[in-house]
Amino acid sequence: MMNNYIVRFLIGSLTSIILGLLYMGIGRKFIARIRRCYAGPFYQSFIDVIKLFSKHSISHHWIMDFGIMMGFSGIIATVIFLPIGNFYVFPDMKGNLIIIMYFMTIGYLGMAMGVSASGNPNSPIGIGRALALMIGYEIPFALAVILLIFANGSSLLYNIIQTQQGSIYNWNLLKYPFAFIGTIIALQGMLGEQPFDAMIAPAEIASGPMVELSGKFLGFGFLQHASQIFLETGIITAMFLGGGTIIGFFTKQLFLYLLTLSIASVFPRFRFEDGVKFFWTIPTSFVLFQLILFLIKR
Amino acid sequence: MIIGLLFYGIILSFLALFVRKKYNFLRWIIFSFYIFLTLFLTITIGKDSTYFETFNLISILNFDLSLNFRITPLGWLFTLFTTLLLFLTSIFSIVKNKNEDAERLINFFWFILIISNTGLFLADDLFTLFIFWELIGISSYFVISPGWVSSFRAVNYYFIFSIICSFFMFSGIMILYEGTGTFSIQKNVLYFISLFENSPLNAIFVAISLIIGFFVKSALFPFHIWPAQAHAKAPDDFSSVLSGIIIKYGLYRTILFFIPLFLFIKEYPVNHIMVNNIPLFSHILAWSGAITSIIATFLAIESNDMKKLAAYSTVANMGYITTALFSLSSFGIAGAIFHTINHAIFKTAIFLSIAAVKYRTHETQMHKLGGMAYKMPVTFLTFLLAIISAAGIPPLNGYVSKWMIYQGLLSSKFPFLTLAIFLSSTGAFMYLFRALHSIFLGQLPEKFDNVKEVPFLMQIPMYILMFLMVSIGIFPQFVINLINSVLTSYNISNINIKNSMIFSPLSGIDSVKVFLAFTGSFILAFILYLIGKPRKHVQPLDTYTAGQDPADFNLTRELYHFAYKFYGPFEHMFDSFRTDTKEFYDSIERKINEIGGYFRDFQSGSIRGTIYTFMLSFVLIIIYWWLL
Amino acid sequence: MELYSTKKLKDEGFEQILNFFRKKSLWMLHYCTGCGAVELPPTMTSRWDMERFGMGPMATPRQADLLLITGYLSLKSLKRVIYTYEQMQNPKWVIALGSCPINGGIYYDSYSVINRLALYIPVDLSIEGCMPRPEAIIEGFIKLMKQIENGEAVGYKKYQENYKWYKQNQDSVLKREFPVLSGEEK
Amino acid sequence: MNYNTTVLLIIIPILSSFLVYMPVGLIKKSFKIIFLATILFNLLFSLKIFSVVLKYGNLITIIGNYHPPFGINLVSSFFSILFLIALYIVFLISAIIFIFKNDTKNNQQKISSVLLLYLASFSEIILTGDLFNLFVFFEIFSISNIIIISLKNEKFSLKGSIKYLLISSIGSALLLFAIGYIYAILGTLNLAEIALNFEKISFFSKCFIIFFLMGSILSELEVFPFNLWISDSYAGAKNFVNILLSGISCVVSLYIFIRMFFTIFNYPSISLYSYNFPLDIKLLLLTFFSLSIIVNQLVALTSKNIKRILAFSSAATISTILFALTSGTKSGFSSAILLIISTIISKPLLFLSSHQITKGKMEKNLDSFKNGINRKRYFSILFIVSAIFFTGFPLTPAFFGKLMLFYTYASKLNYYTYFIIVIIFSITVEFFYYFRMIHKLFIKDETERENKNIKNNLSISYFVSGLTMISILIIFFIFPNIYEKVITKMSEEIFNQKEYIQTILKLGEK
């Protein structure tokens, strides 16, 4: 019993890393296309990661190493709880939404701790902005989660997927369109894409948290961002687009990622408190409207 | 046997008073020995609720007043975890109080506090409950400010609030006594429930008198300012007791009275207004908890003093517990009790590590600290684990109770309450990280270069607390079985649990698998870490400063530590609706002083004045009689 | 048989393979020192698009592999360049644009400009032209990539081996023997 | 049963007060012994009378063979004798302090004669069964009070004593007026006789009598509008005078109030009803006393001088006792008695210890309490214990008093229960300023330079009296059942007016 857990664990984590990097590569080509230039091959991010792991690196304290590792492992641990298509790692905990939402914070906490141990003031400024934004986009996302839990009476993603099987009409996207719009905007904040990337603003705070990450630590940052893309898009596909078979699941994920990138490439950057105000007003009102509709109907 | 314990405690407290200043660690050893004794006895007595003990005092007229004790599952559970945490804090304070100035006083009154703590939880009748309740109020007054001018103003808020609430409770008890003729809690609770049918006016008066106590003691909305004052100024090790244990007394009493009442109304909602099948009054209480947690979270985000921050986070956690408690679902109540225990554990850990930092640096302002992790690794690890479990992150114990609270709220269909709790728990993550960064990480100021780790005796409680947090996080079933026994005593449906796999109507979690998932991914990360080239250690100041060598513009490590207005812009968002409740209470105090001053000057008036007033008031009485 | 000695394999064996990846994803430190910096935006954006070769601008020296010295280098900015160069991680390369870093160019006789960059930091490649056009810059990048691939671009190793020599040159220029303003102690 | 020797309790003090005043050489030297001898005699003799009362119930003393309705006669019931014993003990303690405090050499002789007069007057007030006799000795009582207050001949004490003089003279004028009125209507001055046919007189005259009698005692009872003399006289008086004032004068006036209301007006079942002036006496008194509680507490909260704080807190406690009495039920009465007991045993100790703590300091305000625990450890411990006892630490008489008070007012939810808010306010304020004083004791006063020259000669008299009082406190704390039987017996006796009248008048007919 133990080893099939390990096997499933490896499958889950490696798919998330590889596919995450793949989406990043395709994403970079997609943005380049928008800017009318031809970015490198789609496997460019694999090369970047291998190059980063081949470089020497510096660290200020063992807490920095421990923190970065904890950040990466947090995100990987979350992916394990995500039902990819109909594959799941733990049979009795198939994608418990509340676990996923809280496990993501380990990723943030680990990265934040490691990076703030580096001593460069830019990184805590970045982390402060990231956390403030987090409280912003968590509200619409939490509302959407509450709505779905009320809708199908169980907080397991697996059950939410089961209810959306069959034809396209019973996807949650069509049943709760406003909630989907609100969640897409929240996804924009979760991935830290352009309108809400005050935390990585290269011009202002020299790429925020990643200012002191060199060599393999930056590699960890890349992998964490990749599996984060896989995770967040995976959650939303499971919630709204009825994550179908394995291939269907990946295409929906890619579609969602490219959608966020297309929004990202045309928007300037929000100040992070305006970002929080934005999150608390527009997407929240969308999802709230949908929730009230749902409560009235029930 | 309990009476013997309490009596023996009083003798020991006087004995400890006469130990000379030179051997004051002996005083604190007696102190922690006594708590160990109580802990040992509570464990050996066990949960058989047939254990009854009485000690009669006096019977005037038709009052036969006596102290009697009974072991109820709830009381026993609360005694167990409070005494355990008190024992750990006492080990910590043996070393801390070596050169504290007023420690003889702190020790004596803290002793009385512990006696009344066990007495309160094991009390069987309201009279004993009230005696120990008032004893706690008086003794905590002297421990918070043992002759320190700075904490005198802070302790006044706490003291006045607790006196008002204890005497309102007294009037409530008297009305119940009139009805039942005895002080025993069981009969009075049943009478209290039946009171709502036959004489609602009495019932409401009693309910209000008990609710005020609950609002004050667990620092809910209108009274949420006193913890920040009292905890920030109290002696450091006592503030961990203050926010770990003393803030839970109001909660204990409410569980005794209001949970049976609301559950009864929930079953037979004869003529009560029901809001999605729970009584309106408990709905209001749940919402007051939610509002308190949001306000306290945003106040904590702004506070710059680390003890104030921890105090506000206690208020926020009390907010969660109240909301969960009054959602009246079985998971909600179980989650509330479990969160009380978890909150006590990780809050004691937070406050002990803060006390350790203050013991070494004598500094509480966060922006003046920094980089303590490099010098005090054990304190850092305790603080880190405490932060993780406070934010409710899975592998540790805070998560299981928060998860249960969410199951409780979601399964009984409270969308907006869950949202409020979720908002404040994400906010919790913000200020907890701010504390972690500004105290322990970032740059170490020059003046703290020779800071050493706290002595070993202070580290023992930290190790035990770390072990507690991890073990409850991974194997919550031991604590849940205890809570189940409490639930059965209030005949609420138990939580079905199969060795660390908790099943709830919405979903189930197996915390062992959660832990395995985390360790597995950590091993994966470690392997990746070994693949990459070995990293090189570098000086703290060797960071990217856009090409400029920090030494050139004489940049010290202290200036380089970003912590002062960590969420500055975020705070400006709330400038428009920022009301200062402390200002409100100060204005009341000034008003009373003014009136008093007016009467005082009136008193020492001229002689002729006195005669006129004498005659005038005599005439006034007759007119008053005429009008009446 | 030394082919199979793991230490040798680890040093040389992997290096060839890793050099392939280092070549394919060269990250340039966005640090403009001279007049050549204006040539870089067109190379980065859609007209000449250096991203095709996996190259992109990076904000901090920690993350970058390539340092571009675009034009003349005054003494003050030399101090910053050396500090930044030391913050970058091995394997790292330096490209010098234009003639000024080679022989001081038109500022050869100015009191504040250094005449020969190679004395202070190891230069792997220098691209001709009083500010070379983007095509020449990309041509230079490709040449550097080839050098990296067959392991010739080893400026960073040279810097490590005879660091003393470099340090001596740097001190000779940067260290001040006599106080500039009277009364200011050294 | 008649028992004529109780009159000695009054005659001996009067005799010895004149004796002590003689400027003859022999007496000049030995006046102290005479002074103490009379006090001891009174104490022991009252104990003997107490044992007799226990055996035979109320004792009547016939003076000049005029049987009760006529002439003066003394009634010593269980309630009054116990009061007397308690007051004698307090008087003895303050006398010891007065005698062995060796600073005012010259007029000690004169003061002791006044004190003896004071002793005679309050024992007569408590024992008397005749209204006019009450008036006469009430006059002597207030005059001796005035003299004691003005002993220190400072600004405050003179001002206070003059104020007290004026107010008590107006009060006694009112009392005289009421006595004349009663004599005119009822033709008798004997308390039992008045009580017997108080029901028969008309409504208007009943109100007249109640108001005028009450008007006279209110100034003594330190109820708000009438207690303007407290702040100066307490602040200015000597230490042992304060003990006397707080211990004895208030309690005596309380006794008169109880005797009048419960025996003469037969308070709870007083029938004051007429068509156009319905007088709810209970509500009138309640509002009046609660106002006085609030004001006294507020002034105590805001005043700085230690003596003034303690004075006003004792005034507030007396108004609380009156507040409890007006409930008219047995439990209200027992709570009043409990509070009286706690005042008697802890108030004198508070005054004594606070005086000793602030001995070295110039102005006696709150800051002079600083660092008390290190300067005067013994007296600050005394102060802390007595303060905690007075504010109602669990299991102390004050606590049980408050318990009964809450029971009387909070148990039946009628519109009287809202007065409980006043009580809660007063308890909170009281806790606050007592604990502020205790807290000041522990504050370390860096500024105070340790001048070694203050000779803290621990005068034996203060030490001994402090010790006796603290031991009484501890006894009352450990054995609560002492005052348990006392209260039950007292409330039975007070509440059946019939039995009081029966014993006095029936003796008359037979």
mmCIF file of N, CA, C and O in Angstrom, chain A residues 53-54 56, chain B residues 530-534, chain C residues 2-16 18 22:
data_model
loop_
_atom_site.group_PDB
_atom_site.id
_atom_site.type_symbol
_atom_site.label_atom_id
_atom_site.label_comp_id
_atom_site.label_asym_id
_atom_site.label_seq_id
_atom_site.Cartn_x
_atom_site.Cartn_y
_atom_site.Cartn_z
ATOM 1 N N PHE A 53 20.297 25.286 -12.218
ATOM 2 C CA PHE A 53 20.837 24.304 -11.264
ATOM 3 C C PHE A 53 22.314 24.042 -11.507
ATOM 4 O O PHE A 53 22.999 23.485 -10.659
ATOM 5 N N SER A 54 22.796 24.492 -12.686
ATOM 6 C CA SER A 54 24.239 24.258 -12.933
ATOM 7 C C SER A 54 25.067 25.413 -12.405
ATOM 8 O O SER A 54 26.295 25.331 -12.404
ATOM 9 N N HIS A 56 26.647 28.200 -9.640
ATOM 10 C CA HIS A 56 26.923 28.331 -8.203
ATOM 11 C C HIS A 56 25.908 29.305 -7.612
ATOM 12 O O HIS A 56 25.258 30.061 -8.340
ATOM 13 N N LEU B 530 20.188 18.949 -3.326
ATOM 14 C CA LEU B 530 21.524 18.337 -3.364
ATOM 15 C C LEU B 530 22.039 18.273 -4.794
ATOM 16 O O LEU B 530 23.239 18.344 -5.045
ATOM 17 N N ILE B 531 21.087 18.187 -5.747
ATOM 18 C CA ILE B 531 21.558 18.089 -7.148
ATOM 19 C C ILE B 531 22.343 19.342 -7.502
ATOM 20 O O ILE B 531 23.428 19.295 -8.058
ATOM 21 N N GLY B 532 21.780 20.503 -7.145
ATOM 22 C CA GLY B 532 22.430 21.761 -7.548
ATOM 23 C C GLY B 532 23.812 21.884 -6.909
ATOM 24 O O GLY B 532 24.166 21.166 -5.961
ATOM 25 N N LYS B 533 24.611 22.810 -7.439
ATOM 26 C CA LYS B 533 25.979 22.996 -6.926
ATOM 27 C C LYS B 533 25.909 23.501 -5.489
ATOM 28 O O LYS B 533 24.966 24.195 -5.117
ATOM 29 N N PRO B 534 26.901 23.137 -4.629
ATOM 30 C CA PRO B 534 26.845 23.593 -3.202
ATOM 31 C C PRO B 534 26.870 25.120 -3.141
ATOM 32 O O PRO B 534 27.552 25.766 -3.933
ATOM 33 N N GLU C 2 40.889 7.684 -17.274
ATOM 34 C CA GLU C 2 40.401 8.755 -16.377
ATOM 35 C C GLU C 2 39.010 9.232 -16.800
ATOM 36 O O GLU C 2 38.346 9.944 -16.119
ATOM 37 N N LEU C 3 38.596 8.706 -17.997
ATOM 38 C CA LEU C 3 37.267 9.169 -18.431
ATOM 39 C C LEU C 3 36.231 8.844 -17.357
ATOM 40 O O LEU C 3 35.321 9.605 -17.067
ATOM 41 N N TYR C 4 36.449 7.589 -16.710
ATOM 42 C CA TYR C 4 35.389 7.188 -15.796
ATOM 43 C C TYR C 4 35.617 7.694 -14.393
ATOM 44 O O TYR C 4 34.851 7.411 -13.498
ATOM 45 N N SER C 5 36.711 8.467 -14.119
ATOM 46 C CA SER C 5 36.868 8.940 -12.726
ATOM 47 C C SER C 5 35.785 9.984 -12.492
ATOM 48 O O SER C 5 35.608 10.926 -13.250
ATOM 49 N N THR C 6 35.031 9.735 -11.469
ATOM 50 C CA THR C 6 33.810 10.559 -11.293
ATOM 51 C C THR C 6 34.188 12.021 -11.143
ATOM 52 O O THR C 6 33.564 12.900 -11.697
ATOM 53 N N LYS C 7 35.298 12.291 -10.455
ATOM 54 C CA LYS C 7 35.593 13.722 -10.221
ATOM 55 C C LYS C 7 35.841 14.394 -11.565
ATOM 56 O O LYS C 7 35.255 15.423 -11.883
ATOM 57 N N LYS C 8 36.620 13.682 -12.411
ATOM 58 C CA LYS C 8 36.905 14.288 -13.716
ATOM 59 C C LYS C 8 35.583 14.415 -14.476
ATOM 60 O O LYS C 8 35.247 15.449 -15.002
ATOM 61 N N LEU C 9 34.818 13.275 -14.414
ATOM 62 C CA LEU C 9 33.559 13.307 -15.149
ATOM 63 C C LEU C 9 32.733 14.492 -14.649
ATOM 64 O O LEU C 9 32.234 15.313 -15.404
ATOM 65 N N LYS C 10 32.716 14.628 -13.333
ATOM 66 C CA LYS C 10 31.863 15.694 -12.763
ATOM 67 C C LYS C 10 32.367 17.031 -13.264
ATOM 68 O O LYS C 10 31.595 17.887 -13.659
ATOM 69 N N ASP C 11 33.702 17.183 -13.337
ATOM 70 C CA ASP C 11 34.190 18.494 -13.737
ATOM 71 C C ASP C 11 34.019 18.681 -15.229
ATOM 72 O O ASP C 11 33.340 19.609 -15.664
ATOM 73 N N GLU C 12 34.593 17.770 -16.019
ATOM 74 C CA GLU C 12 34.542 18.024 -17.468
ATOM 75 C C GLU C 12 33.291 17.401 -18.072
ATOM 76 O O GLU C 12 32.532 18.062 -18.762
ATOM 77 N N GLY C 13 33.055 16.175 -17.729
ATOM 78 C CA GLY C 13 31.988 15.431 -18.416
ATOM 79 C C GLY C 13 30.723 16.256 -18.448
ATOM 80 O O GLY C 13 30.219 16.616 -19.513
ATOM 81 N N PHE C 14 30.259 16.648 -17.220
ATOM 82 C CA PHE C 14 28.963 17.367 -17.217
ATOM 83 C C PHE C 14 29.103 18.721 -17.877
ATOM 84 O O PHE C 14 28.175 19.221 -18.492
ATOM 85 N N GLU C 15 30.316 19.309 -17.661
ATOM 86 C CA GLU C 15 30.437 20.690 -18.136
ATOM 87 C C GLU C 15 30.008 20.802 -19.597
ATOM 88 O O GLU C 15 29.228 21.693 -19.933
ATOM 89 N N GLN C 16 30.484 19.836 -20.447
ATOM 90 C CA GLN C 16 30.071 19.955 -21.860
ATOM 91 C C GLN C 16 28.543 20.013 -21.953
ATOM 92 O O GLN C 16 27.978 20.896 -22.579
ATOM 93 N N LEU C 18 26.383 20.743 -19.655
ATOM 94 C CA LEU C 18 25.781 21.942 -19.043
ATOM 95 C C LEU C 18 26.063 23.167 -19.911
ATOM 96 O O LEU C 18 25.218 24.048 -20.060
ATOM 97 N N ARG C 22 23.832 26.250 -20.759
ATOM 98 C CA ARG C 22 24.191 27.641 -20.435
ATOM 99 C C ARG C 22 24.142 28.485 -21.694
ATOM 100 O O ARG C 22 23.744 29.639 -21.687
#
